[in-house]
Coordinates of C-alpha atoms and ligand atoms in Angstrom, one line a residue:
X20 CA -20.0 3.0 -13.6
X21 CA -22.0 0.2 -15.0
X22 CA -21.0 -3.2 -13.8
X23 CA -18.5 -4.7 -16.2
X24 CA -16.7 -8.0 -16.4
X25 CA -13.3 -7.9 -14.8
X26 CA -10.7 -10.0 -16.6
X27 CA -7.6 -11.3 -14.7
X28 CA -4.5 -12.5 -16.4
X29 CA -0.8 -11.9 -17.3
X30 CA -1.4 -10.2 -20.6
X31 CA 0.7 -7.0 -20.7
X32 CA -0.5 -6.1 -24.1
X33 CA -4.2 -6.2 -22.9
X34 CA -3.3 -4.2 -19.9
X35 CA -1.6 -1.7 -22.3
X36 CA -4.7 -1.4 -24.4
X37 CA -7.0 -0.6 -21.5
X38 CA -4.4 2.0 -20.1
X39 CA -4.1 3.7 -23.4
X40 CA -7.9 4.1 -23.6
X41 CA -7.7 5.8 -20.2
X42 CA -9.2 2.7 -18.4
X43 CA -8.0 1.4 -15.0
X44 CA -5.9 -1.6 -14.6
X45 CA -4.8 -3.3 -11.3
X46 CA -1.0 -4.0 -11.4
X47 CA 1.2 -6.1 -9.1
X48 CA 4.1 -4.6 -7.2
X49 CA 6.4 -6.2 -4.7
X50 CA 4.5 -4.2 -1.9
X51 CA 0.7 -4.4 -2.7
X52 CA -1.4 -4.3 -5.8
X53 CA -1.9 -0.8 -7.4
X54 CA -4.8 0.6 -9.2
X55 CA -3.4 2.3 -12.3
X56 CA -4.2 4.9 -14.7
X57 CA -2.2 7.2 -17.1
X58 CA -0.7 9.7 -14.6
X59 CA -0.6 12.3 -17.3
X60 CA -4.3 12.2 -18.1
X61 CA -6.6 13.9 -15.6
X62 CA -9.7 12.1 -17.0
X63 CA -8.1 8.7 -16.5
X64 CA -6.9 9.7 -12.9
X65 CA -10.2 10.8 -11.9
X66 CA -11.6 7.3 -12.4
X67 CA -9.1 6.0 -9.7
X68 CA -10.8 8.4 -7.2
X69 CA -14.3 7.3 -8.3
X70 CA -13.6 3.6 -8.1
X71 CA -11.9 3.7 -4.8
X72 CA -14.2 6.4 -3.4
X73 CA -11.1 8.2 -2.3
X74 CA -11.2 11.8 -1.3
X75 CA -9.4 14.2 -3.8
X76 CA -7.2 15.5 -0.9
X77 CA -5.3 12.2 -0.8
X78 CA -2.5 12.3 -3.3
X79 CA -1.5 9.4 -5.6
X80 CA 1.9 7.7 -6.1
X81 CA 3.3 7.8 -9.7
X82 CA 5.1 4.7 -10.9
X83 CA 8.0 4.8 -13.4
X84 CA 10.5 2.1 -14.6
X85 CA 13.8 3.9 -14.0
X86 CA 15.6 6.7 -12.3
X87 CA 15.9 8.4 -15.6
X88 CA 12.1 8.5 -15.8
X89 CA 12.0 9.9 -12.3
X90 CA 14.2 12.9 -13.7
X91 CA 11.5 13.6 -16.3
X92 CA 8.7 14.2 -13.8
X93 CA 10.5 15.9 -10.8
X94 CA 12.6 19.1 -10.9
X95 CA 15.3 17.8 -8.6
X96 CA 16.7 14.4 -7.7
X97 CA 18.9 14.4 -4.5
X98 CA 21.8 12.0 -4.5
X99 CA 20.2 10.0 -1.7
X100 CA 17.6 8.9 -4.1
X101 CA 20.1 7.6 -6.6
X102 CA 21.8 5.7 -3.7
X103 CA 18.5 4.2 -2.4
X104 CA 17.2 3.4 -5.9
X105 CA 20.2 1.3 -6.6
X106 CA 19.3 -1.2 -3.8
X107 CA 15.6 -1.0 -3.0
X108 CA 12.3 -0.6 -4.7
X109 CA 9.8 -0.4 -1.8
X110 CA 10.3 3.2 -1.3
X111 CA 8.3 6.3 -2.5
X112 CA 10.3 9.5 -2.8
X113 CA 8.4 12.8 -2.3
X114 CA 10.1 15.3 -4.6
X115 CA 9.2 18.6 -6.2
X116 CA 7.1 17.9 -9.2
X117 CA 7.3 19.2 -12.7
X118 CA 4.2 20.9 -14.4
X119 CA 3.7 17.8 -16.6
X120 CA 2.2 16.0 -13.5
X121 CA -1.5 17.1 -13.3
X122 CA -2.6 18.7 -10.0
X123 CA -5.2 15.9 -9.5
X124 CA -2.4 13.4 -9.0
X125 CA -0.7 15.4 -6.2
X126 CA -3.9 16.9 -4.7
X127 CA -2.6 20.3 -5.6
X128 CA 0.7 19.9 -3.7
X129 CA 3.9 21.1 -5.6
X130 CA 5.5 17.7 -4.7
X131 CA 4.9 14.3 -6.1
X132 CA 5.4 10.8 -4.6
X133 CA 7.2 8.8 -7.1
X134 CA 8.5 5.2 -7.0
X135 CA 10.1 2.4 -9.2
X136 CA 8.2 -0.7 -8.3
X137 CA 10.1 -4.0 -8.1
X138 CA 7.9 -6.5 -10.0
X139 CA 9.0 -7.8 -13.4
X140 CA 5.5 -7.7 -14.9
X141 CA 4.8 -4.2 -14.0
X142 CA 8.4 -3.0 -14.9
X143 CA 7.8 -4.4 -18.4
X144 CA 4.5 -2.8 -18.7
X145 CA 5.9 0.6 -17.6
X146 CA 8.9 0.2 -20.2
X147 CA 6.3 -0.4 -22.9
X148 CA 4.1 2.5 -22.2
X149 CA 5.0 6.0 -23.0
X150 CA 3.4 7.5 -19.8
X151 CA 3.9 6.8 -16.1
X152 CA 1.1 5.2 -14.0
X153 CA -0.6 6.8 -11.1
X154 CA -1.6 4.1 -8.7
X155 CA -2.8 4.0 -5.1
X156 CA -3.4 0.6 -3.5
X157 CA -6.1 -1.3 -5.3
X158 CA -8.7 -1.4 -2.4
X159 CA -11.8 0.7 -1.5
X160 CA -10.6 3.8 0.4
X161 CA -9.8 3.0 4.0
X162 CA -9.8 -0.8 3.6
X163 CA -6.9 -3.3 3.8
X164 CA -4.6 -3.2 0.8
X165 CA -4.6 -6.2 -1.5
X166 CA -1.6 -8.5 -1.8
X167 CA -3.2 -10.9 -4.4
X168 CA -5.2 -10.7 -7.6
X169 CA -8.0 -12.4 -5.8
X170 CA -8.0 -9.7 -3.1
X171 CA -8.3 -7.1 -5.9
X172 CA -11.1 -9.0 -7.5
X173 CA -13.0 -9.5 -4.1
X174 CA -13.4 -5.8 -3.6
X175 CA -13.0 -4.1 -7.1
X176 CA -14.5 -7.0 -9.3
X177 CA -17.0 -5.5 -11.8
X178 CA -15.7 -2.0 -11.4
X179 CA -12.5 -2.3 -13.5
X180 CA -11.8 -4.0 -16.7
X181 CA -8.4 -5.9 -15.9
X182 CA -6.2 -7.2 -13.2
X183 CA -2.7 -7.9 -14.2
X184 CA -2.0 -11.1 -12.0
X185 CA 1.5 -11.1 -10.7
X186 CA 1.1 -13.6 -8.0
X187 CA 1.3 -12.9 -4.2
X188 CA 3.2 -9.6 -3.3
X189 CA 6.7 -10.5 -1.9
X190 CA 6.8 -7.7 0.7
X191 CA 3.1 -7.4 1.6
X192 CA 3.0 -3.9 3.1
X193 CA 3.0 -0.6 1.3
X194 CA 6.2 1.3 0.3
X195 CA 8.1 3.4 2.8
X196 CA 7.4 7.1 1.9
X197 CA 10.3 9.4 2.4
X198 CA 10.3 13.3 1.8
X199 CA 13.4 15.2 0.8
X200 CA 11.6 18.5 1.3
X201 CA 12.9 18.7 4.9
X202 CA 16.4 19.5 6.1
X203 CA 16.9 15.9 7.1
X204 CA 15.2 13.3 4.9
X205 CA 11.9 12.4 6.7
X206 CA 9.9 9.1 6.6
X207 CA 6.2 9.9 6.3
X208 CA 5.0 6.3 6.2
X209 CA 6.8 3.4 7.7
X210 CA 6.7 0.5 5.0
X211 CA 8.4 -2.2 3.0
X212 CA 12.0 -0.9 3.3
X213 CA 13.0 -0.6 6.9
X214 CA 14.2 2.5 8.5
X215 CA 17.4 0.7 9.7
X216 CA 18.1 -0.2 6.0
X217 CA 17.5 3.3 4.8
X218 CA 19.9 4.8 7.4
X219 CA 22.6 2.3 6.5
X220 CA 22.7 3.9 3.0
X221 CA 21.9 7.6 3.6
X222 CA 22.5 8.2 7.2
X223 CA 20.2 9.5 9.8
X224 CA 16.5 10.2 8.9
X225 CA 13.7 11.7 10.8
X226 CA 10.5 9.9 11.2
X227 CA 7.2 11.8 11.2
X228 CA 4.3 9.5 10.8
X229 CA 1.6 11.2 12.7
X230 CA -1.7 10.8 11.2
X231 CA -4.5 13.2 10.4
X232 CA -2.8 16.3 11.9
X233 CA 0.2 15.8 9.7
X234 CA -0.1 18.0 6.7
X235 CA 2.8 16.5 4.9
X236 CA 1.3 13.1 4.6
X237 CA -2.3 14.2 3.6
X238 CA -3.3 10.6 3.0
X239 CA -2.4 9.3 6.2
X240 CA -5.7 9.4 7.9
X241 CA -6.4 7.4 11.0
X242 CA -8.8 5.0 9.4
X243 CA -6.5 3.6 6.8
X244 CA -6.1 -0.2 6.5
X245 CA -9.1 -1.0 8.6
X246 CA -11.0 -4.2 8.5
X247 CA -14.9 -4.0 8.9
X248 CA -14.9 -5.6 12.3
X249 CA -13.2 -4.0 15.3
X250 CA -9.6 -4.8 16.0
X251 CA -8.0 -4.7 19.5
X252 CA -4.2 -4.8 20.3
X253 CA -2.9 -6.9 23.1
X254 CA -6.3 -7.3 24.8
X255 CA -9.3 -9.4 24.6
X256 CA -12.2 -7.2 25.6
X257 CA -14.3 -9.0 28.3
X258 CA -17.6 -8.8 26.2
X259 CA -16.3 -11.3 23.8
X260 CA -16.0 -15.1 24.2
X261 CA -13.0 -17.0 22.8
X262 CA -15.3 -18.4 20.0
X263 CA -16.2 -14.8 18.9
X264 CA -12.7 -13.5 18.2
X265 CA -9.9 -14.1 15.7
X266 CA -6.3 -13.8 16.4
X267 CA -3.3 -12.2 14.6
X268 CA -0.1 -13.4 16.3
X269 CA 3.6 -13.4 15.5
X270 CA 4.9 -16.9 16.4
X271 CA 2.5 -18.7 18.7
X272 CA -1.1 -19.9 18.7
X273 CA -3.6 -18.8 21.6
X274 CA -4.5 -21.8 23.6
X275 CA -8.3 -21.1 24.0
X276 CA -9.3 -19.6 20.5
X277 CA -10.5 -22.0 17.8
X278 CA -7.5 -22.8 15.6
X279 CA -9.1 -21.8 12.3
X280 CA -9.7 -18.3 13.7
X281 CA -6.0 -17.8 14.3
X282 CA -3.3 -16.5 12.0
X283 CA 0.2 -17.0 13.2
X284 CA 2.2 -14.9 10.8
X285 CA 5.5 -16.4 11.3
X286 CA 6.1 -19.5 13.5
X287 CA 9.8 -19.1 12.9
X288 CA 9.8 -15.5 14.1
X289 CA 10.7 -13.9 10.7
X290 CA 9.3 -10.3 10.5
X291 CA 9.5 -10.3 6.6
X292 CA 7.4 -13.4 6.6
X293 CA 4.9 -11.8 9.0
X294 CA 4.6 -8.6 6.8
X295 CA 4.0 -10.8 3.8
X296 CA 1.0 -12.6 5.6
X297 CA -0.5 -9.6 7.5
X298 CA -3.1 -8.2 5.0
X299 CA -4.3 -11.7 3.9
X300 CA -4.8 -12.5 7.6
X301 CA -6.7 -9.3 8.2
X302 CA -8.8 -9.9 5.1
X303 CA -9.6 -13.5 5.9
X304 CA -10.6 -12.8 9.6
X305 CA -12.8 -10.0 8.3
X306 CA -14.7 -12.4 6.2
X307 CA -15.4 -14.9 9.1
X308 CA -18.4 -14.8 11.3
X309 CA -16.5 -13.5 14.3
X310 CA -17.1 -10.3 16.3
X311 CA -13.6 -9.0 16.8
X312 CA -10.0 -9.3 15.8
X313 CA -7.2 -9.4 18.5
X314 CA -3.7 -8.7 17.4
X315 CA -0.5 -8.7 19.3
X316 CA 2.2 -5.9 19.2
X317 CA 5.1 -7.1 17.1
X318 CA 8.8 -6.5 17.9
X319 CA 9.5 -2.8 17.2
X320 CA 12.3 -3.3 14.7
X321 CA 12.7 -4.0 11.0
X322 CA 9.4 -4.6 9.3
X323 CA 7.8 -5.0 12.8
X324 CA 7.6 -1.2 12.9
X325 CA 5.4 -1.2 9.7
X326 CA 3.3 -4.0 10.9
X327 CA 2.6 -2.3 14.3
X328 CA 1.7 0.9 12.3
X329 CA -0.8 -0.9 10.1
X330 CA -2.3 -2.7 13.1
X331 CA -2.6 0.5 15.2
X332 CA -4.4 2.2 12.3
X333 CA -6.6 -0.9 11.8
X334 CA -7.5 -0.6 15.4
X335 CA -8.9 2.9 15.3
X336 CA -12.6 3.0 15.5
X337 CA -14.5 4.6 12.5
X338 CA -17.3 6.8 13.1
X339 CA -19.6 4.7 11.0
X340 CA -18.9 1.3 12.7
Ligands
TXA16 O1 3.4 0.4 -2.0 C1 2.8 1.4 -2.3 O2 3.2 2.5 -1.9 C2 1.5 1.2 -3.1 C3 1.8 0.7 -4.4 C4 0.6 0.5 -5.3 O3 2.7 1.5 -5.0 N1 0.7 2.4 -3.2 C5 0.0 3.0 -2.1 O4 -0.6 4.1 -2.4 O5 0.1 2.5 -1.0 P1 -1.7 4.7 -1.5 O6 -2.4 5.8 -2.3 O7 -2.6 3.7 -0.8 O8 -0.9 5.6 -0.6 C6 -0.3 6.8 -1.0 C7 0.2 7.7 0.0 C8 -1.0 8.8 0.2 O9 -2.0 8.4 1.0 C9 -0.1 9.9 0.8 O10 0.0 9.6 2.2 C10 1.3 9.6 0.3 O11 1.3 8.5 -0.4 N2 1.7 10.7 -0.7 C11 1.5 10.6 -2.1 N3 1.9 11.7 -2.7 C12 2.4 12.5 -1.7 C13 3.0 13.9 -1.6 N4 3.2 14.6 -2.7 N5 3.3 14.2 -0.3 C14 3.1 13.5 0.7 N6 2.6 12.3 0.8 C15 2.2 11.8 -0.4
MG17 MG1 -3.8 2.8 0.3

């Protein structure tokens, strides 16, 4: 695509105009920013894969504004989905799709990942449009998801016409993906709504967040969420000096690493606050002249599970590094 000027603003009508013309618009959600196109139009959706350089085997999430809308695009809505949707928005439901959802959106699967995002600007946009929005996270494939309009501009500037600026994402990690295709509902991706919270509402769930060997979560490749520089968990490899590394920690600073190379995600020990700050910390460290990032393991509860999952994926070495 020719380089074009990327506008940033809060103009829902302008966003609508671009989307109606089958162009891409970055949209805010409470989890991360999405890269949106008309989900019912394959020509629009194909642009998402091109701009993100995303493999076609990795299905997209469809965004709608209400549970009634979910009913339009899937053939069956379990009661558990009604229950969860009453309280939480950071959940993507994997349900059997109706034919109106093009195969390119679901990578040929007969299920669709669908969610009702919890951001007022995007909900208003969805209410005004007469089609749903397919939107993966608005980052180049494999890179860290964006949690501000500036993050989107940093990596997709010049490639899309408009970024709808809804401020900093309140949750800061992607939605929890849950499938109802299994006997017991199964979490395929740990995310913004915690396992504990989901179980309080619908009872016991299974968790199956294996990576590239898991056919049910085709997009959960090992290299997701990775910064460019290597990331290590709970250890500083001996080949690096303290000056050469950046730190991601929960509550406390490291004594020997320069302070500006450290991100303490929540000095008061709040995992929600830590999740909100995680991707900004990864992106900031990735742009510094350092050689490696060292992160600690977070408490394995609440949003700590999603944080640990993202750090683990960020720590997997890519073949081309
Ligand atoms: O919070 C979020 O979920 C953000 C915002 C923008 O909604 N979106 C997001 O999308 O993280 P993305 O494309 O980065 O991740 C979508 C993942 C896919 O990689 C795949 O693992 C899963 O959702 N997925 C989508 N459709 C699926 C399906 N039919 N079956 C199984 N997994 C599916
Ligand atoms: Mg993504």
